[in-house]
CSV table of C-alpha atoms and ligand atoms in Angstrom, one decimal:
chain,number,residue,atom,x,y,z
A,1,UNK,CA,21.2,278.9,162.0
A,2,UNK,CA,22.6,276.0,160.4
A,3,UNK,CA,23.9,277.4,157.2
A,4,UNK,CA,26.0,279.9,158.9
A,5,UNK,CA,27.7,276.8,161.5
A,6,UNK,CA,28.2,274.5,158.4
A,7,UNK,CA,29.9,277.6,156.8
A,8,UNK,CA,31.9,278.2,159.4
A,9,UNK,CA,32.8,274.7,159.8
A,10,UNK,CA,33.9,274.5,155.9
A,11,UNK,CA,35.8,277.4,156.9
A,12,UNK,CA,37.9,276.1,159.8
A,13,UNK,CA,38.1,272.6,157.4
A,14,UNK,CA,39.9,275.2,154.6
A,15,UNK,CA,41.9,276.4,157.1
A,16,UNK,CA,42.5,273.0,158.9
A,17,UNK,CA,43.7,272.0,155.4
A,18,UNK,CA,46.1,275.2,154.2
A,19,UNK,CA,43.0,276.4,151.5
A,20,UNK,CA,42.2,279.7,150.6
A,21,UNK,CA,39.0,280.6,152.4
A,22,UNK,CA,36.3,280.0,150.1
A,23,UNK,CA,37.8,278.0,147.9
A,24,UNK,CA,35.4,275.4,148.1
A,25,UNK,CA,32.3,275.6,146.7
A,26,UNK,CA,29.2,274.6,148.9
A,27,UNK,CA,26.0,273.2,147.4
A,28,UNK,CA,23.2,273.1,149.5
A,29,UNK,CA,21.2,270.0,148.5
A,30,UNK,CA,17.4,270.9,148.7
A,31,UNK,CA,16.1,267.8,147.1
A,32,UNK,CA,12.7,267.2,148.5
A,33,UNK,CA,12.7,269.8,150.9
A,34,UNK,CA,9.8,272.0,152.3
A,35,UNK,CA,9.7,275.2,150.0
A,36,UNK,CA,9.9,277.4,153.3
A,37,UNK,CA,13.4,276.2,154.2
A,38,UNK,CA,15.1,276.7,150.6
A,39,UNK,CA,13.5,280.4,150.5
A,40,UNK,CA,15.1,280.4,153.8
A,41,UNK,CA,18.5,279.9,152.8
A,42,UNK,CA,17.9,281.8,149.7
A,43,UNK,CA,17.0,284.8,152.1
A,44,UNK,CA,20.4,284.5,153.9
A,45,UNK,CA,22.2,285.0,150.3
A,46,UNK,CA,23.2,281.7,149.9
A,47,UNK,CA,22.5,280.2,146.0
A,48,UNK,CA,24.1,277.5,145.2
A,49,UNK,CA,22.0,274.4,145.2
A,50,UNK,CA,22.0,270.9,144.2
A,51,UNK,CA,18.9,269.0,143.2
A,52,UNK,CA,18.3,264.8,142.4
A,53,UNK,CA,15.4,264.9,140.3
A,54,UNK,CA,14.7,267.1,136.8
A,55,UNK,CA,11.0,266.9,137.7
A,56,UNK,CA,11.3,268.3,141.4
A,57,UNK,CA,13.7,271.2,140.1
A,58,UNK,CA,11.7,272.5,137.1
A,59,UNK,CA,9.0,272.7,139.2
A,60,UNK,CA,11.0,274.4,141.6
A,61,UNK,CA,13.6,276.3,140.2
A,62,UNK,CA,12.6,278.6,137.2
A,63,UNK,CA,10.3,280.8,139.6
A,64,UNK,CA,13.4,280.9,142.5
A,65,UNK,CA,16.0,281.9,139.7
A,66,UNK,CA,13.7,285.1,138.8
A,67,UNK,CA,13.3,285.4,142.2
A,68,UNK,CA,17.1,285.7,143.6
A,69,UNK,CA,19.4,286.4,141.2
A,70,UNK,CA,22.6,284.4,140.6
A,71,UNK,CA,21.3,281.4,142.2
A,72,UNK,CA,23.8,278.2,140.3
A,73,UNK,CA,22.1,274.5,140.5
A,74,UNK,CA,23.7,271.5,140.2
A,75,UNK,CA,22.2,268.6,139.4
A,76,UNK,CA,23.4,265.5,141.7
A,77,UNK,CA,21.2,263.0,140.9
A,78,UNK,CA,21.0,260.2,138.4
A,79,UNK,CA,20.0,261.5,134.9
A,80,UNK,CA,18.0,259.5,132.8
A,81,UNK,CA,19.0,260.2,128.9
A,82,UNK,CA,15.0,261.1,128.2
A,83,UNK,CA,15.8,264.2,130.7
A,84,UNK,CA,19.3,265.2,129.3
A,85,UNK,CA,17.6,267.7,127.3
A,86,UNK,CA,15.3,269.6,129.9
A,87,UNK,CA,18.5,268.8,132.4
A,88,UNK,CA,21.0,271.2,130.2
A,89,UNK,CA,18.2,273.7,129.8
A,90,UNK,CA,18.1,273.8,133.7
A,91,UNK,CA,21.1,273.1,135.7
A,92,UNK,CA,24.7,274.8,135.4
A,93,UNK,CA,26.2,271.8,136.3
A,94,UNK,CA,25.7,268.3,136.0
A,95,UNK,CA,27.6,265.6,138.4
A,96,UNK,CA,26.2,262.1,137.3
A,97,UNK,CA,28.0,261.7,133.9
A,98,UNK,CA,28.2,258.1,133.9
A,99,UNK,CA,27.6,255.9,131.1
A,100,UNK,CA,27.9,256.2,127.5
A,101,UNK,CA,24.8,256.4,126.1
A,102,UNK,CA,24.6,259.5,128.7
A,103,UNK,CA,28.1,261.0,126.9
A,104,UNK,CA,26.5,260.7,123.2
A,105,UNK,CA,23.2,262.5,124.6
A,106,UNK,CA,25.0,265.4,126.2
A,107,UNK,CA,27.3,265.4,123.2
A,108,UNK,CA,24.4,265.8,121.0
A,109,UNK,CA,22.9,268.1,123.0
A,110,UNK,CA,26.4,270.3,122.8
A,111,UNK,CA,25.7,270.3,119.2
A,112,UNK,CA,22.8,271.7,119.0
A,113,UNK,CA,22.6,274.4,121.6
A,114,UNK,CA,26.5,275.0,121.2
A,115,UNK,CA,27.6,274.9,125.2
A,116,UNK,CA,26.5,272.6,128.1
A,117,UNK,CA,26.6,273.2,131.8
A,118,UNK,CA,29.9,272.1,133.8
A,119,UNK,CA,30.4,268.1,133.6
A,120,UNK,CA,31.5,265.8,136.6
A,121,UNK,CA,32.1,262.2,136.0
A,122,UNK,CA,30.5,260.5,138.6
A,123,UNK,CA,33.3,257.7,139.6
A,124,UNK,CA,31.6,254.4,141.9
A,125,UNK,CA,34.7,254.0,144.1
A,126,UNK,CA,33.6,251.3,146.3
A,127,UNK,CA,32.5,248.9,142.7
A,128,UNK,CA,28.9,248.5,144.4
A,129,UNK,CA,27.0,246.8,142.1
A,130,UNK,CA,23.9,249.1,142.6
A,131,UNK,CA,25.3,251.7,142.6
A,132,UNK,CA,25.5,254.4,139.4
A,133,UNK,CA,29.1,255.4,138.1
A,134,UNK,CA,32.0,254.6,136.4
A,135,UNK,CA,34.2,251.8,137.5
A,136,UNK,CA,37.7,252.8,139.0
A,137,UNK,CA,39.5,250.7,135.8
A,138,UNK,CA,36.7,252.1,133.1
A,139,UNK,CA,37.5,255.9,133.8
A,140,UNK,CA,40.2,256.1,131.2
A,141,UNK,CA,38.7,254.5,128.4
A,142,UNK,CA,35.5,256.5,129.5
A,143,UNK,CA,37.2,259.8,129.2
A,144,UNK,CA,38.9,259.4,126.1
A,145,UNK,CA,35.7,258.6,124.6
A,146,UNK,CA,33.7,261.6,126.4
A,147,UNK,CA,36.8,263.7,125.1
A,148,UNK,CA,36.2,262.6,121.5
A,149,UNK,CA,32.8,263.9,121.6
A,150,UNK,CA,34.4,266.9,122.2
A,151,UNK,CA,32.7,266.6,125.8
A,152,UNK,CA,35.1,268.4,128.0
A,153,UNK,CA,34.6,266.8,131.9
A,154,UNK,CA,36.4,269.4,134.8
A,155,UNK,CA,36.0,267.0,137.6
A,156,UNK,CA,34.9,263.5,139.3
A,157,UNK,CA,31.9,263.0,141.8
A,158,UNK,CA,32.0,259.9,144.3
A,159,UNK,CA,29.4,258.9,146.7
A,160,UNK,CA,31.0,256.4,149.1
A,161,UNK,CA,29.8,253.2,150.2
A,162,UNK,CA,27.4,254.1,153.4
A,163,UNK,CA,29.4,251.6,155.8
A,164,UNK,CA,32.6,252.6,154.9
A,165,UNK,CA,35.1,255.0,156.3
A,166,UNK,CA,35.2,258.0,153.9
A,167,UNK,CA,38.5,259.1,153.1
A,168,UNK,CA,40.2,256.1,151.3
A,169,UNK,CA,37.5,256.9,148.6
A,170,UNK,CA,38.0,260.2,148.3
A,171,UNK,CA,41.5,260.2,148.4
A,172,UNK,CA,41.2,257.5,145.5
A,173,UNK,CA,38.9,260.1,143.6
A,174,UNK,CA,41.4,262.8,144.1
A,175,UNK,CA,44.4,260.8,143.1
A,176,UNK,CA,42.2,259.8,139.8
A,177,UNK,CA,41.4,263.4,138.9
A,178,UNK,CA,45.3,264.3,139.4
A,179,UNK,CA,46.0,261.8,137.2
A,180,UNK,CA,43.6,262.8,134.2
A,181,UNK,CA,44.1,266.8,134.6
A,182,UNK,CA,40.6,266.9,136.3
A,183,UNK,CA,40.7,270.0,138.8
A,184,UNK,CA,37.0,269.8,140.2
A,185,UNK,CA,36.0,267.3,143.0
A,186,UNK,CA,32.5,266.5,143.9
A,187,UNK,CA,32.5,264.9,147.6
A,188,UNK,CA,31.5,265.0,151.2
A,189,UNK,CA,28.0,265.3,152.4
A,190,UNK,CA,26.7,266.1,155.6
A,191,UNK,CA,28.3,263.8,157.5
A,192,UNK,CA,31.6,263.7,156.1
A,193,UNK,CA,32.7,266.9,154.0
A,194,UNK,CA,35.3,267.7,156.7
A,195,UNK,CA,37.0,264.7,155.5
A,196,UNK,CA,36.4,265.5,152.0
A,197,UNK,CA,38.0,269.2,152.1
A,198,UNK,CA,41.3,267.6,154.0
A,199,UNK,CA,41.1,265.3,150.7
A,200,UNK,CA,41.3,267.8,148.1
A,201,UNK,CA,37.5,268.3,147.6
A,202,UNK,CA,36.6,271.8,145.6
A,203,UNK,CA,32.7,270.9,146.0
A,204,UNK,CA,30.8,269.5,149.0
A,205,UNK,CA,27.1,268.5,149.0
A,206,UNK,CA,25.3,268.8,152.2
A,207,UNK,CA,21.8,268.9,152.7
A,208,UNK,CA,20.4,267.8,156.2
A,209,UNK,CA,22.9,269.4,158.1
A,210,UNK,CA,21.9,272.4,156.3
A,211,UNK,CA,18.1,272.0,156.1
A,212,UNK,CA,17.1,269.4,158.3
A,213,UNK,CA,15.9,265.5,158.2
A,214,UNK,CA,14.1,265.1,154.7
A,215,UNK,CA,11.0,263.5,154.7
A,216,UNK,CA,10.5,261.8,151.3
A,217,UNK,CA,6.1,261.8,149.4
A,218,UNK,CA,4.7,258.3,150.6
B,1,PLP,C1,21.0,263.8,149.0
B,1,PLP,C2,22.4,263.8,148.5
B,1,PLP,C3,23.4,264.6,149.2
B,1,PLP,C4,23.1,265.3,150.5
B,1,PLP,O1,23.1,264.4,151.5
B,1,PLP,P1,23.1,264.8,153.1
B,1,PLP,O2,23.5,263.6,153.8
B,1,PLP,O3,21.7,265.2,153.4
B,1,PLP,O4,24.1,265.9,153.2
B,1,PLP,C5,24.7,264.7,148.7
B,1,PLP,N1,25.0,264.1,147.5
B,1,PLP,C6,24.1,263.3,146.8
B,1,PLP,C7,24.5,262.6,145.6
B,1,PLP,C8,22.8,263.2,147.3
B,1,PLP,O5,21.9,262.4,146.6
């Protein structure tokens, strides 16, 4: 079953890379799946998940959570500031802070409610211009202002160009959490987590390899 050989391949990577066995944290990305193969996983005890869209994962999730206890989501997707609010009420952690506007919501939000769930600053290593995140030479400026909100980030999340070799850009997100106190990293997906454990990574985000090809609605 695949969750078991991706497990034991994040194993051996630990090992590989003189980590504590379980030291990082696997999300199993079920965005879009078919219901039958996230019960699946569910069924084997696994529950930590990671979702793109607020939509999919309120329709999803609140009837799951009741179902298996202690399941943890993540949301890995870009977050729209309209869904900031029903995205706090729903996820324990969110991966995609990356723009100011985001920030003052969230801090808001903090505000009223008095906690948010665990915050990733998502960092666009490879400057692609279409792609969401915070430039390499903006993520100072950018967490001294989250910190002023009294936002309190504990880690960075890159998604690497798809042409490129992997491991220059998370050993650039590493060095950049090192450098601002961050412990958490968000990277490595299917294809590459391997990579991203020898790198420093303390969360990896696999989905097909776990559940399959998605097929996305027409
Ligand atoms: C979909 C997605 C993943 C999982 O990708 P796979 O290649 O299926 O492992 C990981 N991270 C993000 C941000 C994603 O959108």
């Amino acid at each position: 079953m695949a969750l078991a050989e991706i497990t034991a391949r994040l194993r051996a990577a630990e090992a590989a890379a003189g980590r504590a066995p379980g030291s990082v944290t696997l999300i199993a990305v079920s965005k879009v799946q078919p219901a039958g193969r996230v019960t699946a996983v569910l069924d084997q005890g696994h529950r930590v998940f990671g979702e793109n869209y607020v939509q999919e994962a309120a329709a999803k999730w609140p009837a799951w959570r009741a179902q298996y206890p202690g399941v943890q989501l993540h949301m890995i997707g870009p977050l729209q500031t309209n869904k900031a609010k029903q995205a706090v009420d729903l996820f324990d952690a969110i991966h995609t802070l990356d723009r100011p506007s985001l920030a003052q919501k969230l801090a808001s939000l903090q505000q009223s409610r008095g906690s948010l769930p665990q915050l990733f600053v998502q960092v666009n290593t490879g400057e692609e211009p279409q792609k969401a995140g915070v430039l390499p030479a903006d993520l100072a400026p950018f967490l001294r202002d989250c910190r002023g909100m009294g936002l309190a980030p504990t880690g960075l999340m890159c998604i690497p160009p798809e042409d490129a070799e992997s491991t220059p850009h998370f050993a650039l997100l590493a060095r950049m959490a090192a450098d601002h106190g961050l412990a958490n990293l968000s990277m490595g997906m299917s294809h590459d987590f391997e990579s991203a454990v020898a790198q420093g990574a303390t969360h990896i985000r696999v989905g097909s390899a776990i559940f399959g090809q998605r097929t996305y609605p027409q």
